[in-house]
MMTF fields as JSON, N, C-alpha, C and O atoms, coordinates in Angstrom:
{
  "mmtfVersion": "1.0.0",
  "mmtfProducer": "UNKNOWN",
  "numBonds": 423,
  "numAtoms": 424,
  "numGroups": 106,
  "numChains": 1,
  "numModels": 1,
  "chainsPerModel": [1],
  "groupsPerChain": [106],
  "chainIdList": ["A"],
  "bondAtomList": [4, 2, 8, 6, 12, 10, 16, 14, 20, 18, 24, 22, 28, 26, 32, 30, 36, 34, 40, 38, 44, 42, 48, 46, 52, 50, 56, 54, 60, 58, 64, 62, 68, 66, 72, 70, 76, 74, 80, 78, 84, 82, 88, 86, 92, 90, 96, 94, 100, 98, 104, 102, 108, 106, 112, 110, 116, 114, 120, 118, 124, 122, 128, 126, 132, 130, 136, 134, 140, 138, 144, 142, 148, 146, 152, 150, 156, 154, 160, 158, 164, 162, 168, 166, 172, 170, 176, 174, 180, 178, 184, 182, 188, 186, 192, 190, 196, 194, 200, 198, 204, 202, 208, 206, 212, 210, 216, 214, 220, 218, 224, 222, 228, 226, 232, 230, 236, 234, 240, 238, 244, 242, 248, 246, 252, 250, 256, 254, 260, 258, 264, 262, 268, 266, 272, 270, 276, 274, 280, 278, 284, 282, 288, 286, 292, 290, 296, 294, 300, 298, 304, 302, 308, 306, 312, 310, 316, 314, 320, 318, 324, 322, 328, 326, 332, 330, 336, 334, 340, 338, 344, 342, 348, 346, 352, 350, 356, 354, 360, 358, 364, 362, 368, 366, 372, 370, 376, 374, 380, 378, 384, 382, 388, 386, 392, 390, 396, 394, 400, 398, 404, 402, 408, 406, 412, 410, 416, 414, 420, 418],
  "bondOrderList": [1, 1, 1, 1, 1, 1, 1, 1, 1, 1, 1, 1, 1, 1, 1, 1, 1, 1, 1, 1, 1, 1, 1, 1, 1, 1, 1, 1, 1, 1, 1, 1, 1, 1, 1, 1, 1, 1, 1, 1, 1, 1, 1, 1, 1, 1, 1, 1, 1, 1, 1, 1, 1, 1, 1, 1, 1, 1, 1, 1, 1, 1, 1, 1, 1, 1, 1, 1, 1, 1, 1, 1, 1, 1, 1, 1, 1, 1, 1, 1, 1, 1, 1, 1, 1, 1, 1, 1, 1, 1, 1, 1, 1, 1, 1, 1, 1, 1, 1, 1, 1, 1, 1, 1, 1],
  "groupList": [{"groupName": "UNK", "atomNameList": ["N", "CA", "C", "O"], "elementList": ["N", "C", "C", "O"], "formalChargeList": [0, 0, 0, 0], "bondAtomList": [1, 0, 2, 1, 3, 2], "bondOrderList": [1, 1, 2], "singleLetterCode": "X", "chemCompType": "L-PEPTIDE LINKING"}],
  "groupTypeList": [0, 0, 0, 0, 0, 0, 0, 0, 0, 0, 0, 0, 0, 0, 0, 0, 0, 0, 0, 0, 0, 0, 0, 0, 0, 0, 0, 0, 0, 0, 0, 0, 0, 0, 0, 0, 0, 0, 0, 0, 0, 0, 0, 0, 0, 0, 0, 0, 0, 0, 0, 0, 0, 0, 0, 0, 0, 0, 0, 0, 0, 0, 0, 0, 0, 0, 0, 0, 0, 0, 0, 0, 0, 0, 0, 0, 0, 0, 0, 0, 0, 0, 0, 0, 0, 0, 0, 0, 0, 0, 0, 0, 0, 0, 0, 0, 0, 0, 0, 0, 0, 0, 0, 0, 0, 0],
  "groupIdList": [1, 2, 3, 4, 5, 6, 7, 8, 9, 10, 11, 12, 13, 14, 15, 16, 17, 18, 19, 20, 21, 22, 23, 24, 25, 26, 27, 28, 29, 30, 31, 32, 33, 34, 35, 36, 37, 38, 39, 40, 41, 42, 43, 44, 45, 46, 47, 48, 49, 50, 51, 52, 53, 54, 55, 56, 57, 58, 59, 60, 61, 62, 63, 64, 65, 66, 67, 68, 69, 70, 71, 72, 73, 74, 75, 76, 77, 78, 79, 80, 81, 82, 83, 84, 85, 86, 87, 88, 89, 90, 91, 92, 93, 94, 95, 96, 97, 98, 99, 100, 101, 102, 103, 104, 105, 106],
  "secStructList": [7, 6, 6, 6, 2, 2, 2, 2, 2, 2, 2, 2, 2, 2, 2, 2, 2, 2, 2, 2, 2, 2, 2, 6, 6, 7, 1, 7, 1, 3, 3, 3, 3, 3, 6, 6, 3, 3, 3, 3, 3, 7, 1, 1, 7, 5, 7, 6, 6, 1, 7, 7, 5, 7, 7, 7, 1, 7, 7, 2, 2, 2, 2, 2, 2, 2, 2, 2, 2, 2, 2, 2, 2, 2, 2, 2, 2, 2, 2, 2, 2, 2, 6, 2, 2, 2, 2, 2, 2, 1, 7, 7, 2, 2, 2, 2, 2, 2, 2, 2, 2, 2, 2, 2, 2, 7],
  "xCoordList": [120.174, 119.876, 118.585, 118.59, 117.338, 116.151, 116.157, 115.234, 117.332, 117.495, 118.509, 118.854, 118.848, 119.446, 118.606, 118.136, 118.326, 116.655, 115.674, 114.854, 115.756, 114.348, 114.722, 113.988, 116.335, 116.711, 117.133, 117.198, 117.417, 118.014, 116.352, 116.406, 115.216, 113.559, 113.589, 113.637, 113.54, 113.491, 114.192, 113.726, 115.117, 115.943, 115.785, 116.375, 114.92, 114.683, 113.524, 113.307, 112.536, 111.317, 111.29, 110.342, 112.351, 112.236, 112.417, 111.968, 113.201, 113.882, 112.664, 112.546, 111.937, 110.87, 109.746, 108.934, 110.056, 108.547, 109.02, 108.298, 110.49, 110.616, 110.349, 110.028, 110.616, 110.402, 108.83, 108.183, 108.327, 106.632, 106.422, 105.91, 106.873, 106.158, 106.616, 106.009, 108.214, 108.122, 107.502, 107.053, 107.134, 106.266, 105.287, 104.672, 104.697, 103.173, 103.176, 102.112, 103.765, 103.74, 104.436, 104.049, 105.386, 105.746, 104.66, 103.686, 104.966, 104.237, 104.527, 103.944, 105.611, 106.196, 105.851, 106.574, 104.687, 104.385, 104.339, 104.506, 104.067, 103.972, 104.594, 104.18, 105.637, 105.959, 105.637, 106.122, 104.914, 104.73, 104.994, 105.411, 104.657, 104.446, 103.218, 102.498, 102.654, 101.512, 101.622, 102.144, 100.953, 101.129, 102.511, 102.876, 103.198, 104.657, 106.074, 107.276, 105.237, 105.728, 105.701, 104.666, 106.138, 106.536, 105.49, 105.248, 104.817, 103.913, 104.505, 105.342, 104.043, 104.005, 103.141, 103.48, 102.242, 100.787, 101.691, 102.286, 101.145, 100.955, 99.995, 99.126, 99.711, 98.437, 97.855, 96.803, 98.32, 97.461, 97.141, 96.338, 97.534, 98.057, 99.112, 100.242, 98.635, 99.296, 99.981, 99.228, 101.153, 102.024, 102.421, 103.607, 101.761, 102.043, 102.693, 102.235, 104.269, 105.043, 105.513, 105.839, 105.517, 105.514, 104.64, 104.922, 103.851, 102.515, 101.715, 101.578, 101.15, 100.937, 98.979, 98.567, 97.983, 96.679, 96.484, 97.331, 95.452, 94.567, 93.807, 93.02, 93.81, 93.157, 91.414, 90.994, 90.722, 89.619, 88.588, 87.455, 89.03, 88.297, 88.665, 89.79, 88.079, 88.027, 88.009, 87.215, 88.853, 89.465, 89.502, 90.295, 88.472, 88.939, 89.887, 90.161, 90.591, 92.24, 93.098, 93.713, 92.94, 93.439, 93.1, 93.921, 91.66, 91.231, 92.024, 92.651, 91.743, 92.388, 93.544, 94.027, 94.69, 96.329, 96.681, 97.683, 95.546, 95.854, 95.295, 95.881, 93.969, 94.004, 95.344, 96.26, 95.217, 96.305, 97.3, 97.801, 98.081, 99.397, 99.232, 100.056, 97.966, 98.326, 97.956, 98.112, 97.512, 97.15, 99.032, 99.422, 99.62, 100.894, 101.414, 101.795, 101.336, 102.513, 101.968, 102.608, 100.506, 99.95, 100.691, 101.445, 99.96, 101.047, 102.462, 103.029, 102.846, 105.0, 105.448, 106.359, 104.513, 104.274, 104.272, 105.265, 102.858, 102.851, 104.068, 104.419, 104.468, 105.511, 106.826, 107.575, 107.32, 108.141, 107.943, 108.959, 106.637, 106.77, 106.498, 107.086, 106.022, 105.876, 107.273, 107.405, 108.337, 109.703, 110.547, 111.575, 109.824, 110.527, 110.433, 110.959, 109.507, 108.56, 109.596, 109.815, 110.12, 110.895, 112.324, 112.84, 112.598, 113.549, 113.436, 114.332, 112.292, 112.137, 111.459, 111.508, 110.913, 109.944, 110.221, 109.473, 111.795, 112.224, 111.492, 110.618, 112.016, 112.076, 110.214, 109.837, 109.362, 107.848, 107.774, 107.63, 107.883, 107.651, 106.372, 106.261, 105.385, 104.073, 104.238, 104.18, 104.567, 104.982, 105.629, 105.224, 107.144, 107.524, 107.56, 108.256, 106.485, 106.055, 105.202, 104.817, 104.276, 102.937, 103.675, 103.389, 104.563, 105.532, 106.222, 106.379, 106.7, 107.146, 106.19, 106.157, 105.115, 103.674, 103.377, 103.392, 103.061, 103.046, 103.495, 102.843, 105.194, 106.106, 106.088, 106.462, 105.633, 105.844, 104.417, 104.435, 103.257, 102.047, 102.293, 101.813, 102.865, 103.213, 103.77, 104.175],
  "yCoordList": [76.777, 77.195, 77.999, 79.007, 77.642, 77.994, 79.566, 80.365, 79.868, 81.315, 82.015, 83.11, 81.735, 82.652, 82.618, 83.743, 82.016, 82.463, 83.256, 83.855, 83.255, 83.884, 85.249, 86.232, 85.193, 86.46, 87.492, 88.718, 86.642, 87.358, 88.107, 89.248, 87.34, 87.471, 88.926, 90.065, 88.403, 89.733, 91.133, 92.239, 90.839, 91.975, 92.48, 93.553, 91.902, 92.5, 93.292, 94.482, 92.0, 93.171, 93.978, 94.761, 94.171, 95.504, 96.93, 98.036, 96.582, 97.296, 97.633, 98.672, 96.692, 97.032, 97.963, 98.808, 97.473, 98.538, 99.436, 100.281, 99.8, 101.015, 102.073, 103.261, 101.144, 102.032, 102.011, 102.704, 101.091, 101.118, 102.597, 103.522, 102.668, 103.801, 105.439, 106.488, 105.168, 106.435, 106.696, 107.84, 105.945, 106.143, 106.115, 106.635, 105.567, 106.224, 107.396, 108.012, 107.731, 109.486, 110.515, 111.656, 110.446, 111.106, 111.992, 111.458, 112.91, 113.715, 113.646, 114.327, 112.644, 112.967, 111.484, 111.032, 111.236, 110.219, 110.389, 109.567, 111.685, 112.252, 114.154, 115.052, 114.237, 115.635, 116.118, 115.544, 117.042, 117.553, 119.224, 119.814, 119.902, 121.198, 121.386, 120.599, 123.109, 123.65, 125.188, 126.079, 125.156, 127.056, 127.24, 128.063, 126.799, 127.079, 126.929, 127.184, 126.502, 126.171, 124.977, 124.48, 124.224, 122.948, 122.67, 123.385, 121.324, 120.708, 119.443, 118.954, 118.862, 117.307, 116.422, 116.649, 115.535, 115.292, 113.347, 112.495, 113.639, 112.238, 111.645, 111.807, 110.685, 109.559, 110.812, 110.402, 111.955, 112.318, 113.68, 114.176, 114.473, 115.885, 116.627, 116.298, 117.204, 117.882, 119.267, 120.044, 119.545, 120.472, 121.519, 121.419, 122.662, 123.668, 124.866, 125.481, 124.841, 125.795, 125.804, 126.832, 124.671, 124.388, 125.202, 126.019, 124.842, 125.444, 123.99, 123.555, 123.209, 121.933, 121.91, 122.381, 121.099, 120.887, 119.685, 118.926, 119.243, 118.188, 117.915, 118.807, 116.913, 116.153, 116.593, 116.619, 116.908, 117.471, 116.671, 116.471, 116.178, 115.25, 114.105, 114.071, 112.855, 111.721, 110.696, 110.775, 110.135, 109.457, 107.933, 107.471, 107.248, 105.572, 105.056, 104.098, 105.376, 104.619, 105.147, 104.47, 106.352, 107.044, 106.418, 106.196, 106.166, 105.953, 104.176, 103.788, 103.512, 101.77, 101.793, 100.701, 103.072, 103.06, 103.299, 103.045, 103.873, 104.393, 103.414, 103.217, 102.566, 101.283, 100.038, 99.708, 99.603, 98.802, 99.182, 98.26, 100.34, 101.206, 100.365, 99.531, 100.765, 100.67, 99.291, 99.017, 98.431, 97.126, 96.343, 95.35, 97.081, 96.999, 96.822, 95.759, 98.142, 98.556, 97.344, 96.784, 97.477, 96.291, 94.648, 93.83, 94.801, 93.352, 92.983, 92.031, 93.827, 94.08, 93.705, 92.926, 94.514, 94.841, 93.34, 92.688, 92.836, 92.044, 90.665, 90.128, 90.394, 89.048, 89.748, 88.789, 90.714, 91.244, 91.036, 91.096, 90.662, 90.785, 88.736, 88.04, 88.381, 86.896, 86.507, 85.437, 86.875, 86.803, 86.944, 86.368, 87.904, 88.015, 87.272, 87.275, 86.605, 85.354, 84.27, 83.823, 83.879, 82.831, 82.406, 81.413, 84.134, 84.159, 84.172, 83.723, 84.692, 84.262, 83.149, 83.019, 82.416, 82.02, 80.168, 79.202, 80.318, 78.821, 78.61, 79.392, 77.357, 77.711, 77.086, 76.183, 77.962, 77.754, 77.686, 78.571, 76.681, 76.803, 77.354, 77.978, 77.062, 78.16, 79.099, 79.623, 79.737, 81.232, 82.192, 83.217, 81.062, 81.76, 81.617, 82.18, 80.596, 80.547, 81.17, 81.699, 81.58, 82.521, 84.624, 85.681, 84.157, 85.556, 85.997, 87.205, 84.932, 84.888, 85.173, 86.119, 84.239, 84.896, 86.197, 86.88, 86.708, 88.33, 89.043, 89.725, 88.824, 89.4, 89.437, 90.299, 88.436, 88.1, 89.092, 89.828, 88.949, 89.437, 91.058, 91.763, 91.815, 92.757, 93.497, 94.659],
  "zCoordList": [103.032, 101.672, 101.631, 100.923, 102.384, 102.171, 103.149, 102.986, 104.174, 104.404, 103.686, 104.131, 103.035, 102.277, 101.08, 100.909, 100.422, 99.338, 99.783, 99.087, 100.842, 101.931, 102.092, 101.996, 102.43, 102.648, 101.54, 101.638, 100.403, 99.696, 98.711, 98.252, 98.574, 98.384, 99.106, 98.64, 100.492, 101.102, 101.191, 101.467, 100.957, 100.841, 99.461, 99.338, 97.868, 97.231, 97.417, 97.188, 98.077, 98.426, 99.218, 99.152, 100.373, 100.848, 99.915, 100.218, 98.702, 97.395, 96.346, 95.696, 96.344, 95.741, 96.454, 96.077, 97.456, 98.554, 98.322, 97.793, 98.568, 98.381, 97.3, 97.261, 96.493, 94.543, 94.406, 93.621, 95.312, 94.857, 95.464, 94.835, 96.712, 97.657, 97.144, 97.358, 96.221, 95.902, 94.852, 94.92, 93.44, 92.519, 92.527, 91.597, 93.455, 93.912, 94.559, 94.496, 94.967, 95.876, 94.952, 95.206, 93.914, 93.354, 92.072, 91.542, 91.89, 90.89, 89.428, 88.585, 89.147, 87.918, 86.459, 85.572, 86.809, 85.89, 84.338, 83.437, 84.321, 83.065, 83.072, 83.806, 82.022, 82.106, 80.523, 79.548, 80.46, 79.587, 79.607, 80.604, 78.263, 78.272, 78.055, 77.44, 78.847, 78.754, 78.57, 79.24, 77.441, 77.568, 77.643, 78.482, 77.116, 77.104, 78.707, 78.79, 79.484, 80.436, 81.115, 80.672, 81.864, 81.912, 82.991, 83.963, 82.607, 83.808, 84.029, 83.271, 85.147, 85.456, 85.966, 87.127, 86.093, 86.785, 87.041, 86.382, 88.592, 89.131, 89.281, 88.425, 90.44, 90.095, 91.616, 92.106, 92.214, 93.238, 92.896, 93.687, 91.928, 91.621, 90.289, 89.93, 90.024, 88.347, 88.947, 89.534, 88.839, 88.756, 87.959, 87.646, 87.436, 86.363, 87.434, 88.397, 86.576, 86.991, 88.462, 89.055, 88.951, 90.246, 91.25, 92.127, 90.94, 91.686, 91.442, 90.299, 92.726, 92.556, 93.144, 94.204, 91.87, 92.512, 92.575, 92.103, 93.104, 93.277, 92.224, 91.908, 91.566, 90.27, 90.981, 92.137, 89.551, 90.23, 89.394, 89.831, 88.081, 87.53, 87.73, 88.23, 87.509, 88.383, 86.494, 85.557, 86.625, 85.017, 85.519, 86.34, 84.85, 85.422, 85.246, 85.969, 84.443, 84.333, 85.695, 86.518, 85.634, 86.884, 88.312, 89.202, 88.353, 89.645, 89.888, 90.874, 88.795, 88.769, 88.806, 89.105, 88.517, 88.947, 90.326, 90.996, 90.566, 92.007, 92.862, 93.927, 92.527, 93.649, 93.091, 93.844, 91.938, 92.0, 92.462, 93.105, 92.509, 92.955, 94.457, 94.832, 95.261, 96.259, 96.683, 97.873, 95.916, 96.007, 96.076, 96.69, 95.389, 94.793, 96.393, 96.883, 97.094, 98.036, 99.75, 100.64, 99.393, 100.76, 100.316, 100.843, 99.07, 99.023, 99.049, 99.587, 98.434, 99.029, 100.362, 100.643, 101.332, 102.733, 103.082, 103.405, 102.955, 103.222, 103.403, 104.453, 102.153, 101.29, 102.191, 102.378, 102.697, 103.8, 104.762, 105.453, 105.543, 106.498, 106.371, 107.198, 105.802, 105.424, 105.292, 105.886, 104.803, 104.855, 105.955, 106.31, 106.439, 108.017, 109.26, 110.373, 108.584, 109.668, 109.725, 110.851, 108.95, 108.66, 109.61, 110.121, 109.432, 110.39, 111.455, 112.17, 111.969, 113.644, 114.147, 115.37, 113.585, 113.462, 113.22, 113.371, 112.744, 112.458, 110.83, 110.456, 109.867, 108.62, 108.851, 109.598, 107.91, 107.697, 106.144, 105.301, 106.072, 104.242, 103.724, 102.669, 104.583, 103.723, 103.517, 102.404, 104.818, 105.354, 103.989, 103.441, 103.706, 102.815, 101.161, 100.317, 101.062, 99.011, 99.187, 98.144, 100.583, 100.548, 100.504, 99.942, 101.379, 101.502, 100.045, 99.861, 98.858, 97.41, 96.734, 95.946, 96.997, 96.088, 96.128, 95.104, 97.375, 97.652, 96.702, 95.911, 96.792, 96.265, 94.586, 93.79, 94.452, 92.71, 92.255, 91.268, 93.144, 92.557, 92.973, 92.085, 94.001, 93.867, 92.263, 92.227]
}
């Protein structure tokens, strides 16, 4: 019972790492118009007309999405690989409510 909870944990958080890692790298957090032509700005870079820069002002909400973002994707990482332990590892119950915690605080 306790590997197939483990596995089935894990196999969401591999699902989640994944959606963490592309919405943090993606550009499209916000799409708006500018000057009549279409922009989009992510947490690394703003896109006008597909011509893409580097955020040049520095916005604290901005800067705290982008450490939690990635506070986000280490801890995912982590509760995966704490999940994966289990299975080789013979059943470790710390291993894996510490590997769930990860996951949940992700």
């Amino acid at each position: 019972m306790l590997y197939t909870l483990a596995g089935g944990g894990t196999l969401c958080g591999v699902a989640a790492l994944v959606l963490l890692i592309v919405s943090t790298a993606t550009d499209f957090w916000m799409q708006y118009r500018y000057s009549g032509s279409s922009a989009n700005q992510g947490l690394w870079r703003f896109c006008i007309n597909h011509k893409c820069h580097a955020h040049t002002i520095t916005v604290a909400f901005w800067d705290a999405t982008r450490a939690f973002m990635l506070l986000a994707v280490l801890s995912c990482f982590a509760g995966i690989v704490l999940g994966l332990s289990a299975f080789t590892n013979g059943t470790k119950n710390r291993r894996v409510r510490t590997g769930g915690i990860a996951l949940v605080l992700s």
